[in-house]
mmCIF file of C-alpha atoms and ligand atoms in Angstrom:
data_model
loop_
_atom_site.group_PDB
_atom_site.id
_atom_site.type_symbol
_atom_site.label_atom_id
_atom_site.label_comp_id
_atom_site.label_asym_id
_atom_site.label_seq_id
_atom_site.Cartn_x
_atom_site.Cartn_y
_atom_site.Cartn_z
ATOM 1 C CA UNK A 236 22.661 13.253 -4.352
ATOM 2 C CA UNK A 237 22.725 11.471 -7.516
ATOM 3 C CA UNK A 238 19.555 11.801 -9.928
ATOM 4 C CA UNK A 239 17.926 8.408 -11.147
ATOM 5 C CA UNK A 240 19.083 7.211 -14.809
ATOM 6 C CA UNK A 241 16.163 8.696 -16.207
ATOM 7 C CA UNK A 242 15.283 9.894 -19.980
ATOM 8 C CA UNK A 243 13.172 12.534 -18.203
ATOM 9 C CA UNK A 244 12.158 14.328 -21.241
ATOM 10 C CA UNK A 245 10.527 10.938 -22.545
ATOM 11 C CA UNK A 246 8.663 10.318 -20.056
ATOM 12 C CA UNK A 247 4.458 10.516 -20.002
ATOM 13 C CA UNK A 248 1.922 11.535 -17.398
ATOM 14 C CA UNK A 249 2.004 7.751 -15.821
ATOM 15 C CA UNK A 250 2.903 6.296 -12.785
ATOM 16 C CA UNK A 251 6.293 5.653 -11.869
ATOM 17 C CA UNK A 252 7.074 3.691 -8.578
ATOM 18 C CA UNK A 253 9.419 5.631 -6.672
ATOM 19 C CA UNK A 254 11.566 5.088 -3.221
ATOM 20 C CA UNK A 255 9.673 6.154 -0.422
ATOM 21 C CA UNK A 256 5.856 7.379 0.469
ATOM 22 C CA UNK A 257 4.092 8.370 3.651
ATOM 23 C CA UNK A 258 1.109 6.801 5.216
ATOM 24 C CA UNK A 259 -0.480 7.818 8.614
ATOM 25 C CA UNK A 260 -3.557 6.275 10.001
ATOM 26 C CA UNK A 261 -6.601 6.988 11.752
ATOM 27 C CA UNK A 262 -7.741 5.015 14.707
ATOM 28 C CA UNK A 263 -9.832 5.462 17.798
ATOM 29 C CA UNK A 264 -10.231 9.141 16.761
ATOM 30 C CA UNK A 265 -7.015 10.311 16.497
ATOM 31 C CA UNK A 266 -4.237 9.905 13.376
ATOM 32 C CA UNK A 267 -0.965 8.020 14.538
ATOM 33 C CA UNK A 268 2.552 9.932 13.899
ATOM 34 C CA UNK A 269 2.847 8.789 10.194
ATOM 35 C CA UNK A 270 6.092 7.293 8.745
ATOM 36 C CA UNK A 271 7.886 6.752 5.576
ATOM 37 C CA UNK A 272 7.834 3.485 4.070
ATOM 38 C CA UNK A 273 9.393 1.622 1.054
ATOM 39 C CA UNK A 274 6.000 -0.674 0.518
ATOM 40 C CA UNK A 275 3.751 0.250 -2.259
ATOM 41 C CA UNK A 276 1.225 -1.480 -1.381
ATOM 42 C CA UNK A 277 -2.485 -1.011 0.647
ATOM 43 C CA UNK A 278 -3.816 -3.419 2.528
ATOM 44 C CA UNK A 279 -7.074 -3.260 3.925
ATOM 45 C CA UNK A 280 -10.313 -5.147 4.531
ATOM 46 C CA UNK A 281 -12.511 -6.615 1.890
ATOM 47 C CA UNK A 282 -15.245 -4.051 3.114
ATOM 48 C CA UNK A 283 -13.630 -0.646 3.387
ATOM 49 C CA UNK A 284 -15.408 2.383 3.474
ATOM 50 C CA UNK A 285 -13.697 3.717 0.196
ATOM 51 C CA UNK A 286 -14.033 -0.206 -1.529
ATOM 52 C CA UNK A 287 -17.931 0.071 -0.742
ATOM 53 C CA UNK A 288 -19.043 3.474 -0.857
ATOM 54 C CA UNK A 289 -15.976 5.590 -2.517
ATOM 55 C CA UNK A 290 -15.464 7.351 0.868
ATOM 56 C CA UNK A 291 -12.120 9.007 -0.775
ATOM 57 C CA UNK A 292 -10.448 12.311 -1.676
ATOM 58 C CA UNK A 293 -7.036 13.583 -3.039
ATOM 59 C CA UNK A 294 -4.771 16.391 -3.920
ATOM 60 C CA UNK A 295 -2.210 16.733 -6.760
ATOM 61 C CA UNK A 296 0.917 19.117 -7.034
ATOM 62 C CA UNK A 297 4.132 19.241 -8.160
ATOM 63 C CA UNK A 298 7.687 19.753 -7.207
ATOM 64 C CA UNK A 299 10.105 21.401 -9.393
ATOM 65 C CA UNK A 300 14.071 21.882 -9.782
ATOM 66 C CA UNK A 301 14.805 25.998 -9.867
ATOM 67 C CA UNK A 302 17.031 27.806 -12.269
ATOM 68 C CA UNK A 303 19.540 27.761 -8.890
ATOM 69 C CA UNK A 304 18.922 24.105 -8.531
ATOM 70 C CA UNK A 305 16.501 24.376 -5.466
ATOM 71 C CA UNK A 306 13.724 21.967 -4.925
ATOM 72 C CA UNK A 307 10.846 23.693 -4.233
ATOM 73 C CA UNK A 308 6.995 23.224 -4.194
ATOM 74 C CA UNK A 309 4.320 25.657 -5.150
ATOM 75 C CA UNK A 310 1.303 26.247 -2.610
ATOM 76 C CA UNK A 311 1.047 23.305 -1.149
ATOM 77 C CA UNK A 312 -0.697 24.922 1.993
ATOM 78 C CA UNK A 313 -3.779 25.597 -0.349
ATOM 79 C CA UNK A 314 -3.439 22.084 -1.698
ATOM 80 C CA UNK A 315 -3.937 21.359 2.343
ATOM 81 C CA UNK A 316 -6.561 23.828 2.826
ATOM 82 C CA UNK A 317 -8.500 22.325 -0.257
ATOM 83 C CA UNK A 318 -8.039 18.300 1.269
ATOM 84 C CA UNK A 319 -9.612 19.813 4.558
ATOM 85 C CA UNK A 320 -12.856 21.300 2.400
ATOM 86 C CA UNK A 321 -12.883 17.778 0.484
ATOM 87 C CA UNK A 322 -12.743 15.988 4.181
ATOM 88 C CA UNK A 323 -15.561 18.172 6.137
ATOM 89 C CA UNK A 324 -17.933 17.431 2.998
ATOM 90 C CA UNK A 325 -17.182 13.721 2.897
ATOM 91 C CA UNK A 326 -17.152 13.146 6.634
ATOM 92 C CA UNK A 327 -13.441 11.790 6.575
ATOM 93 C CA UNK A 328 -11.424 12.902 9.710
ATOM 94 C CA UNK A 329 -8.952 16.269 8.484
ATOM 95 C CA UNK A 330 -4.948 15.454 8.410
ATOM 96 C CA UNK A 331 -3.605 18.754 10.326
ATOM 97 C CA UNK A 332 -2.525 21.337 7.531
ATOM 98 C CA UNK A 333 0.746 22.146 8.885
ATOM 99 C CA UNK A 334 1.257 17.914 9.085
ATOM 100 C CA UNK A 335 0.128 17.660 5.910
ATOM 101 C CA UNK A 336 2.612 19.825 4.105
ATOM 102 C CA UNK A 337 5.716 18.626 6.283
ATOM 103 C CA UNK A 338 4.266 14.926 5.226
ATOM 104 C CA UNK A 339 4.787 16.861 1.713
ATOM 105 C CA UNK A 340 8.074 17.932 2.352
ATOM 106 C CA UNK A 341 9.363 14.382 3.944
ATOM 107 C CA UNK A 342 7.983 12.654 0.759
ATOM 108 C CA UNK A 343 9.719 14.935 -1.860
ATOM 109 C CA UNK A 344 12.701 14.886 0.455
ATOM 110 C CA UNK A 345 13.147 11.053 0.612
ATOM 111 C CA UNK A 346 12.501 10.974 -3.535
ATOM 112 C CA UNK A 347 14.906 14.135 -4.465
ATOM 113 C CA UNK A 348 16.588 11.569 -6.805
ATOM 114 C CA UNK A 349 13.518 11.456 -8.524
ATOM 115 C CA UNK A 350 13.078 15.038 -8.782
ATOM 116 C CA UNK A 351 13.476 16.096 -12.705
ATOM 117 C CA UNK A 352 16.678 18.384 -13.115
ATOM 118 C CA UNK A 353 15.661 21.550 -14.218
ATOM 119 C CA UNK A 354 15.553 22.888 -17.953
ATOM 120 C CA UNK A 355 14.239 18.998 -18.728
ATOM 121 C CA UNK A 356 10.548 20.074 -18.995
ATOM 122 C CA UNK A 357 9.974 17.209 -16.388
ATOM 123 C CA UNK A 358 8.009 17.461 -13.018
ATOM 124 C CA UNK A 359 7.626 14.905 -9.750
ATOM 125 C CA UNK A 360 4.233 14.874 -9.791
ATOM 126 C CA UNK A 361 2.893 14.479 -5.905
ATOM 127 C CA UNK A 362 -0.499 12.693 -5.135
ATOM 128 C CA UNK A 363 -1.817 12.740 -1.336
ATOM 129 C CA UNK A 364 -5.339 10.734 -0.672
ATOM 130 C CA UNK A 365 -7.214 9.715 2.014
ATOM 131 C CA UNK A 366 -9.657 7.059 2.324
ATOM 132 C CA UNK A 367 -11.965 5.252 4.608
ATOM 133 C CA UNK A 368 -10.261 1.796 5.621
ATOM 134 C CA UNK A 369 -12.397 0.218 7.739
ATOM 135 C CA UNK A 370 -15.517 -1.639 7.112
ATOM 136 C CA UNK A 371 -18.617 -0.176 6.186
ATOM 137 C CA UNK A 372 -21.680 -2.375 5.043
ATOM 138 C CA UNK A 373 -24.485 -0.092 6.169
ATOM 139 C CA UNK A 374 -24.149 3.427 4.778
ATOM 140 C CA UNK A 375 -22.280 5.382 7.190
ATOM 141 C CA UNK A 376 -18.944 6.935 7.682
ATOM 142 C CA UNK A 377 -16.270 4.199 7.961
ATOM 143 C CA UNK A 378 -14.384 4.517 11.555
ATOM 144 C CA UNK A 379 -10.501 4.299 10.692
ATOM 145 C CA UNK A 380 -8.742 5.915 7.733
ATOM 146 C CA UNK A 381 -4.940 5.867 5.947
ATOM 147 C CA UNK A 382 -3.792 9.365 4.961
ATOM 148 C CA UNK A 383 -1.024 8.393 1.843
ATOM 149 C CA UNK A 384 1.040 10.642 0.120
ATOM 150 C CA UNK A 385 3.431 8.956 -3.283
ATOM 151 C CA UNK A 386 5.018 10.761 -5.998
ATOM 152 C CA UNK A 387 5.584 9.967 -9.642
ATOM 153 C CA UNK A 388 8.285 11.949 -12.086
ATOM 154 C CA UNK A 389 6.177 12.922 -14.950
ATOM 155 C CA UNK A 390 7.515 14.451 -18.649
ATOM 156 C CA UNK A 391 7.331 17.694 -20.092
ATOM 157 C CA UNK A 392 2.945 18.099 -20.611
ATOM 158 C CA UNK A 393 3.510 19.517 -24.198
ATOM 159 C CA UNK A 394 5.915 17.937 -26.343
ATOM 160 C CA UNK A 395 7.403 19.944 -29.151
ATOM 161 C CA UNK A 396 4.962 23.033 -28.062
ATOM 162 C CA UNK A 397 1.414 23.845 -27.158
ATOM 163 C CA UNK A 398 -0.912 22.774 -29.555
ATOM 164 C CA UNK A 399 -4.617 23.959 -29.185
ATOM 165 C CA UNK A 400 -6.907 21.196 -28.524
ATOM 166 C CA UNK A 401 -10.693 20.709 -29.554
ATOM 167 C CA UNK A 402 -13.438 20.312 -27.085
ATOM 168 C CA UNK A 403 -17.208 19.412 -26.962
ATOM 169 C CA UNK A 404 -20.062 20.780 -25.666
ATOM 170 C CA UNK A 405 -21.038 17.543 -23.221
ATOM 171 C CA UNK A 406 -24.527 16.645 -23.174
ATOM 172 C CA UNK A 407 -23.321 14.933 -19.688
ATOM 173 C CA UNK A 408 -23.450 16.841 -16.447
ATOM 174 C CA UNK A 409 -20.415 16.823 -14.288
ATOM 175 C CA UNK A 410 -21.816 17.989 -10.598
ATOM 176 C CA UNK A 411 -24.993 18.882 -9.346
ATOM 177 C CA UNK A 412 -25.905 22.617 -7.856
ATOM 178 C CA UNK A 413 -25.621 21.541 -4.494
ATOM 179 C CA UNK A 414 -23.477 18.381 -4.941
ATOM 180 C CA UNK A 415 -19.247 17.785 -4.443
ATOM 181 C CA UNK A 416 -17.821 19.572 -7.865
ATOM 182 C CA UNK A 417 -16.325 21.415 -5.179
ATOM 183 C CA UNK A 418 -14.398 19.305 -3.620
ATOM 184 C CA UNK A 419 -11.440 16.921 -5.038
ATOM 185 C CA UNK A 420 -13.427 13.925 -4.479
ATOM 186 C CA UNK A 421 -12.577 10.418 -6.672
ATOM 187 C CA UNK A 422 -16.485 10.010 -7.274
ATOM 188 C CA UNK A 423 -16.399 13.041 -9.556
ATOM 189 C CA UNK A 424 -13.789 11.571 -11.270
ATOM 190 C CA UNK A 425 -15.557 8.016 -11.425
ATOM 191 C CA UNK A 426 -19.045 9.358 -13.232
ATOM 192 C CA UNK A 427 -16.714 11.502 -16.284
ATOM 193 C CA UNK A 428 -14.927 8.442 -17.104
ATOM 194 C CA UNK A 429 -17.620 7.704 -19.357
ATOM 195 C CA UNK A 430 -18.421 11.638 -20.804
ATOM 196 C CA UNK A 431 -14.241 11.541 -21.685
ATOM 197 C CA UNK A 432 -14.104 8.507 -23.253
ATOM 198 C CA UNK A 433 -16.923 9.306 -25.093
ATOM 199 C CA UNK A 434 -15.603 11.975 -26.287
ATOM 200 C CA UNK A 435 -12.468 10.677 -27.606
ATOM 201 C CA UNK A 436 -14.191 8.185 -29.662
ATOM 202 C CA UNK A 437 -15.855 11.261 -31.149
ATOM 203 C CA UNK A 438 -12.746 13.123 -32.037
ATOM 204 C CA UNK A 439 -12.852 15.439 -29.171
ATOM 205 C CA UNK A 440 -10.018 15.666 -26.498
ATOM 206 C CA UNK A 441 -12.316 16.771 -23.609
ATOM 207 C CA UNK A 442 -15.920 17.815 -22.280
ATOM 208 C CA UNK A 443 -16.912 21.414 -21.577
ATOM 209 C CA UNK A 444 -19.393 20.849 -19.047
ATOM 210 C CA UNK A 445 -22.327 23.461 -18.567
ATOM 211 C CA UNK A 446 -24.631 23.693 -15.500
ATOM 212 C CA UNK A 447 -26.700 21.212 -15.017
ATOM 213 C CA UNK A 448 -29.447 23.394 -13.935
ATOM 214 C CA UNK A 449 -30.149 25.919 -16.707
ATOM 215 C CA UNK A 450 -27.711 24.659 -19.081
ATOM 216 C CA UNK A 451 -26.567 28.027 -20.501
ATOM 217 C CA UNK A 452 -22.843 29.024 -18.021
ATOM 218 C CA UNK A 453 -19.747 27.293 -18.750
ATOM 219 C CA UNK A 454 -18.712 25.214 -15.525
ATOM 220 C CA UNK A 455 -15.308 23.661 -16.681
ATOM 221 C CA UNK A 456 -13.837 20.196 -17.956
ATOM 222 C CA UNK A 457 -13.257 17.235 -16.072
ATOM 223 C CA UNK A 458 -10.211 18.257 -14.532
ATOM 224 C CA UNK A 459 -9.572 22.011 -15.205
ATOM 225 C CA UNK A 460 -11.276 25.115 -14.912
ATOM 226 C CA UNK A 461 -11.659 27.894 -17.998
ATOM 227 C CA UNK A 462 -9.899 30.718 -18.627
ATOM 228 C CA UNK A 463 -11.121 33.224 -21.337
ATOM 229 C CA UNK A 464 -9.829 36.581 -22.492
ATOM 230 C CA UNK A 465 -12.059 39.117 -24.410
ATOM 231 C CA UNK A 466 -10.968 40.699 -27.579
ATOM 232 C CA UNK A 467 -9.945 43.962 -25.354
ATOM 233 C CA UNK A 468 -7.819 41.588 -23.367
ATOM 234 C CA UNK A 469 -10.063 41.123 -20.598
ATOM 235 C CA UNK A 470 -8.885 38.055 -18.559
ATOM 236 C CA UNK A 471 -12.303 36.213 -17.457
ATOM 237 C CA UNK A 472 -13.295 33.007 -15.708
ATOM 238 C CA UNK A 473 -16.075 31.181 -14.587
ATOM 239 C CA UNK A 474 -17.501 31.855 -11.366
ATOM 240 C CA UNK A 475 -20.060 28.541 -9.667
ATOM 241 C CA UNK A 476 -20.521 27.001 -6.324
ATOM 242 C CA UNK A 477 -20.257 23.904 -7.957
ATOM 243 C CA UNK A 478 -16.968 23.896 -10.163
ATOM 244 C CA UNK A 479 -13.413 22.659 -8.483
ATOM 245 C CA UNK A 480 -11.686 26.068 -6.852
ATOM 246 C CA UNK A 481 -8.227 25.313 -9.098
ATOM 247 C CA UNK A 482 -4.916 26.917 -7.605
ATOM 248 C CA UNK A 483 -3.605 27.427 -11.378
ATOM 249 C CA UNK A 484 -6.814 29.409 -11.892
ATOM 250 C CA UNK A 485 -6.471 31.433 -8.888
ATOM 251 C CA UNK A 486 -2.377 32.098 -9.367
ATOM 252 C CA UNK A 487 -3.012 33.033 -13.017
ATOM 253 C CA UNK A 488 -5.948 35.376 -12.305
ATOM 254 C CA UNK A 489 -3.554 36.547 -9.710
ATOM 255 C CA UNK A 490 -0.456 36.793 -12.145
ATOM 256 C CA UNK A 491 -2.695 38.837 -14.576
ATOM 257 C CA UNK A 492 -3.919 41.344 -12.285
ATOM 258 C CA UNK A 493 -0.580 41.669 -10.368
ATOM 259 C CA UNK A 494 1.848 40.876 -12.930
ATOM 260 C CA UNK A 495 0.650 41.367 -16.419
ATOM 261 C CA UNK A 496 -1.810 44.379 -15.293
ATOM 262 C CA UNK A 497 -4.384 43.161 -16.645
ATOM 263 C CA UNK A 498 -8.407 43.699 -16.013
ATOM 264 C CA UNK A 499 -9.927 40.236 -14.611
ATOM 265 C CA UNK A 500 -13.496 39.126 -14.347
ATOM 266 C CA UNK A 501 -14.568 35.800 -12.094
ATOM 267 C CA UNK A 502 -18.637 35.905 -12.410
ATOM 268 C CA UNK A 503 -20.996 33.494 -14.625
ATOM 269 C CA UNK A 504 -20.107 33.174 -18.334
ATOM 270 C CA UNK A 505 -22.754 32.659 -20.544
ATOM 271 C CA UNK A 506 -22.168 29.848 -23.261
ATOM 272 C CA UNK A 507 -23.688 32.665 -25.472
ATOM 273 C CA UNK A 508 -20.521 34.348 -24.971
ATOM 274 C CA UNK A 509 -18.008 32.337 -25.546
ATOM 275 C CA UNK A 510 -18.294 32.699 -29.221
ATOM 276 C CA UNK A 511 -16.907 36.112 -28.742
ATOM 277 C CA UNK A 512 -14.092 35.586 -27.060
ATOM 278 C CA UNK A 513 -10.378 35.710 -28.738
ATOM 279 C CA UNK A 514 -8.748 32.957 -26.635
ATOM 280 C CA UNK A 515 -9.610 30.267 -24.243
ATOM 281 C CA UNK A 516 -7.552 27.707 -22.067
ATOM 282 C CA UNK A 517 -8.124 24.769 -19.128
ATOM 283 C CA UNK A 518 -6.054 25.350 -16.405
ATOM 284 C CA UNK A 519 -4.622 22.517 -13.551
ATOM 285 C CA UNK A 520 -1.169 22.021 -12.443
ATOM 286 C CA UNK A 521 -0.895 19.287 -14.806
ATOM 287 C CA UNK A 522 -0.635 21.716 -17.880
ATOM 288 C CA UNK A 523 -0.733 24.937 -16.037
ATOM 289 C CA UNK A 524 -2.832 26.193 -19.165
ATOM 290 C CA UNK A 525 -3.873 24.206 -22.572
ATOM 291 C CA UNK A 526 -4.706 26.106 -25.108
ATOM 292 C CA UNK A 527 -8.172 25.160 -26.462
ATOM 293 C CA UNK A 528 -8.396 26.110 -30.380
ATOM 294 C CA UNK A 529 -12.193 25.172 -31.223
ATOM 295 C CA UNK A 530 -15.221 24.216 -29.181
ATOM 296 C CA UNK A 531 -17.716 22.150 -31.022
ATOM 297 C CA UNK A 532 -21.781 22.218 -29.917
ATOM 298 C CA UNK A 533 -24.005 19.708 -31.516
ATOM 299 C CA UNK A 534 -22.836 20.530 -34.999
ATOM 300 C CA UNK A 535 -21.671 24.376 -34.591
ATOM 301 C CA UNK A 536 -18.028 25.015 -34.475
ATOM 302 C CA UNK A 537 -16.683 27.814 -32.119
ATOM 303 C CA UNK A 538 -12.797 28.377 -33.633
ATOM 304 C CA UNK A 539 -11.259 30.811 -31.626
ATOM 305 C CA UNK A 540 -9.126 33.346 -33.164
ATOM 306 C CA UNK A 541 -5.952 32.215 -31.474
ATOM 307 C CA UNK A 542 -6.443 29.258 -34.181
ATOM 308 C CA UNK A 543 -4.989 25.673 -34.335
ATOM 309 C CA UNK A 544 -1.561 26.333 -33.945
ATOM 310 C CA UNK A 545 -0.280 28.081 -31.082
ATOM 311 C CA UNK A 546 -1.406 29.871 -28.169
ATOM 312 C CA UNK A 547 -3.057 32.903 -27.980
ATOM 313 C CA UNK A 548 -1.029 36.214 -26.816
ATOM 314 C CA UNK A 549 -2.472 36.434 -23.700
ATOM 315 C CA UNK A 550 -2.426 32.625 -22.640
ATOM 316 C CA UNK A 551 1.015 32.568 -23.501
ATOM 317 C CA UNK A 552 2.209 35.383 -21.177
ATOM 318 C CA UNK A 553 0.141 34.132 -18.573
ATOM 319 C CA UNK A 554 1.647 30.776 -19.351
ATOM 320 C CA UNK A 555 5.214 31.497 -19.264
ATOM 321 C CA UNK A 556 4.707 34.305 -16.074
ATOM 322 C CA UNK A 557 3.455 31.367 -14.017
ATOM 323 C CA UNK A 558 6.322 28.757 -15.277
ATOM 324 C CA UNK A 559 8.913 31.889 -14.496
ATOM 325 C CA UNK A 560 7.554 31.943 -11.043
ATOM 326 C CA UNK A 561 7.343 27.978 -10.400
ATOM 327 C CA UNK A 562 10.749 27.521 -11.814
ATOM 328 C CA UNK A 563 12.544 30.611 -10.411
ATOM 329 C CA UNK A 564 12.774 32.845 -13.218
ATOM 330 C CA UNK A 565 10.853 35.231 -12.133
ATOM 331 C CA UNK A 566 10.393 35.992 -8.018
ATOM 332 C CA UNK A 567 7.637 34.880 -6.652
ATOM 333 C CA UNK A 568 4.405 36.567 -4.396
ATOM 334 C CA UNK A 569 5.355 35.926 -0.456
ATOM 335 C CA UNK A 570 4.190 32.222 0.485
ATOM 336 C CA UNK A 571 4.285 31.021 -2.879
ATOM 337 C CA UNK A 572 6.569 28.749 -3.164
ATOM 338 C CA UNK A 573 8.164 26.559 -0.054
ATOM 339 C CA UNK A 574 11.560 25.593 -0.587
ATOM 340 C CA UNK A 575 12.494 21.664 0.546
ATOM 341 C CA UNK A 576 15.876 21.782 -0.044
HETATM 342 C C1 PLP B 823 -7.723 19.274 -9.666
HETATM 343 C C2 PLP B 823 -8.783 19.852 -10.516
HETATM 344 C C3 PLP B 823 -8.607 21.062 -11.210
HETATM 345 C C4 PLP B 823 -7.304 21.806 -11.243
HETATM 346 O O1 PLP B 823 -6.907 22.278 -9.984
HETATM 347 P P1 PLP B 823 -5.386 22.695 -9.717
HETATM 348 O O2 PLP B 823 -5.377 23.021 -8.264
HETATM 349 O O3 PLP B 823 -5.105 23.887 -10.551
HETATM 350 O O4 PLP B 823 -4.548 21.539 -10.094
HETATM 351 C C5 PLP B 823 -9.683 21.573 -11.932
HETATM 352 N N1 PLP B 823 -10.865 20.911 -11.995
HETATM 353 C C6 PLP B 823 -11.059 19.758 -11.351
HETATM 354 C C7 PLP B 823 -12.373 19.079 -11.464
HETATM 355 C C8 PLP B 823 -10.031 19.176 -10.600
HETATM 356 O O5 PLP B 823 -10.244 18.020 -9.972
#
């Protein structure tokens, strides 16, 4: 198979239109076989469900080339697993987990031209949704829904290394006790669009959100969860009903323990703490982990030790563990990563 003409170590975090993506729908109760499909394009009624009243979810993961050119994908059964959660709370009808990764597989499959060669720093970049299709005026649960699943070849995250990034303290909450920062809903998404740009006009490249109700535990950013490590090398994360359960977060915490034999702590973190902690970093399969150098709250500056330039020690070994396992380097726990071809 021969690989697009691509500059793939150019290339952004943006969307690329690519050969082939799968759409099943939902009718009369019951989703129809699903089929690949060269259109782009989503046509549905002026009032649908997800047009009205954001009746949507979605997933993101990657696929990767392997040291012994394999294309493989990493836990995309969990990436299933966490659609279903997002589904059940939004009242959308569940796309069968074992469907959902073949529908996976047959995308990838279809686009393996598209696939980044490995050693290029470059990733396909996979993005299944759902949404209600149908329309809704009152406020209910629309009736029919279209299960998608595209993927986009996206460039190396860092370019020319890791650099530590700056955060804020937001004065913005991102999800409610009992609300959906659980679940990979677009809505969440929708309400930080203001908090982020906000920050960025203020110098800052994200939000650390706290929780809402006491304001004194770190929850996480808009789009990855913390990771901390204590001066004594302590690996420790932030434990809350209401921040999203990432599969970085869990692989690294598992990496650490398993891997790197290190101690590891998931309970609440105090914001009172974090100023004695030696490094931090937001992980997502995006980045995998981004080093965070300094946290800034109303006018106090938190600099971690690992400083402006480079990641911290631990970060890094988590960092490149993770990549060794994604990419083949290193072998991987059993069910970790499905090979497609
Ligand atoms: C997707 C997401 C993450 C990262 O999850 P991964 O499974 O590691 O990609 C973290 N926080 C939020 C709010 C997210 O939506």
């Amino acid at each position: 198979m021969e690989k697009k003409n691509i500059d793939w170590s150019s290339l952004g975090f943006g969307y690329v239109q690519t050969d082939k993506r799968f759409v099943s729908n939902f009718k009369n109760g019951a989703w129809d076989e699903g089929t690949l499909t060269d259109d782009a394009e989503v046509r549905i009624s002026e009032c649908a469900g997800v047009l009205q009243y954001s009746q949507s979810c979605f997933e993101g993961l990657k696929a990767y080339t392997t040291e012994d050119g394999h294309i493989v994908t990493f836990r995309p059964d969990l990436n299933a697993a966490r659609m279903k959660d997002s589904c059940e709370r939004l009242e959308m009808p569940v796309y069968p987990v074992d469907k959902w990764v073949d529908a996976i597989v047959s995308v990838v499959k279809a686009n393996a031209a598209w696939v980044p060669p490995y050693g290029s720093g470059a990733t396909l970049y996979i993005r299944p949704y759902m949404f209600g299709s149908s329309p809704v005026i009152g406020v209910k649960p629309a009736e029919e829904y279209q299960f998608r699943v595209f993927c986009t070849p996206v460039g190396p995250y860092f370019k020319g290394g890791a650099k530590p990034i700056t955060i804020r303290v937001s004065d913005f909450d991102r999800a409610a006790p009992r609300g959906t920062g659980h679940i990979k809903a677009g809505l969440n998404y929708a309400m930080s669009l203001y908090p982020i740009m906000d920050a960025h006009r203020n110098g800052f490249d994200e939000n650390m959100y706290l929780d809402p109700a006491t304001r004194t535990k770190v929850e996480e950013t808009g789009g990855a969860n913390f990771l901390f490590v204590t001066k004594d090398g302590t690996v420790v994360t932030p434990k809350s009903s209401s921040i999203l359960p990432s599969i970085t977060r869990r692989s690294l915490i598992y990496v650490a323990e398993h891997y790197l034999g290190l101690k590891v702590e998931e309970r609440e973190v105090f914001f009172e703490e974090v100023k004695d902690f030696a490094e931090c970093g937001l992980c997502g399969t995006a980045a995998v982990i981004s080093p965070v150098g300094k946290i800034y709250d109303h006018g106090k500056e938190i600099c971690l030790p690992s400083g402006m330039d480079e990641m911290g020690p631990v970060t890094k070994k988590l960092y490149e563990t993770l990549t060794g396992i994604q990419m083949g380097r290193l072998e991987a726990p059993e069910g970790w990563i499905k090979v497609i071809e």
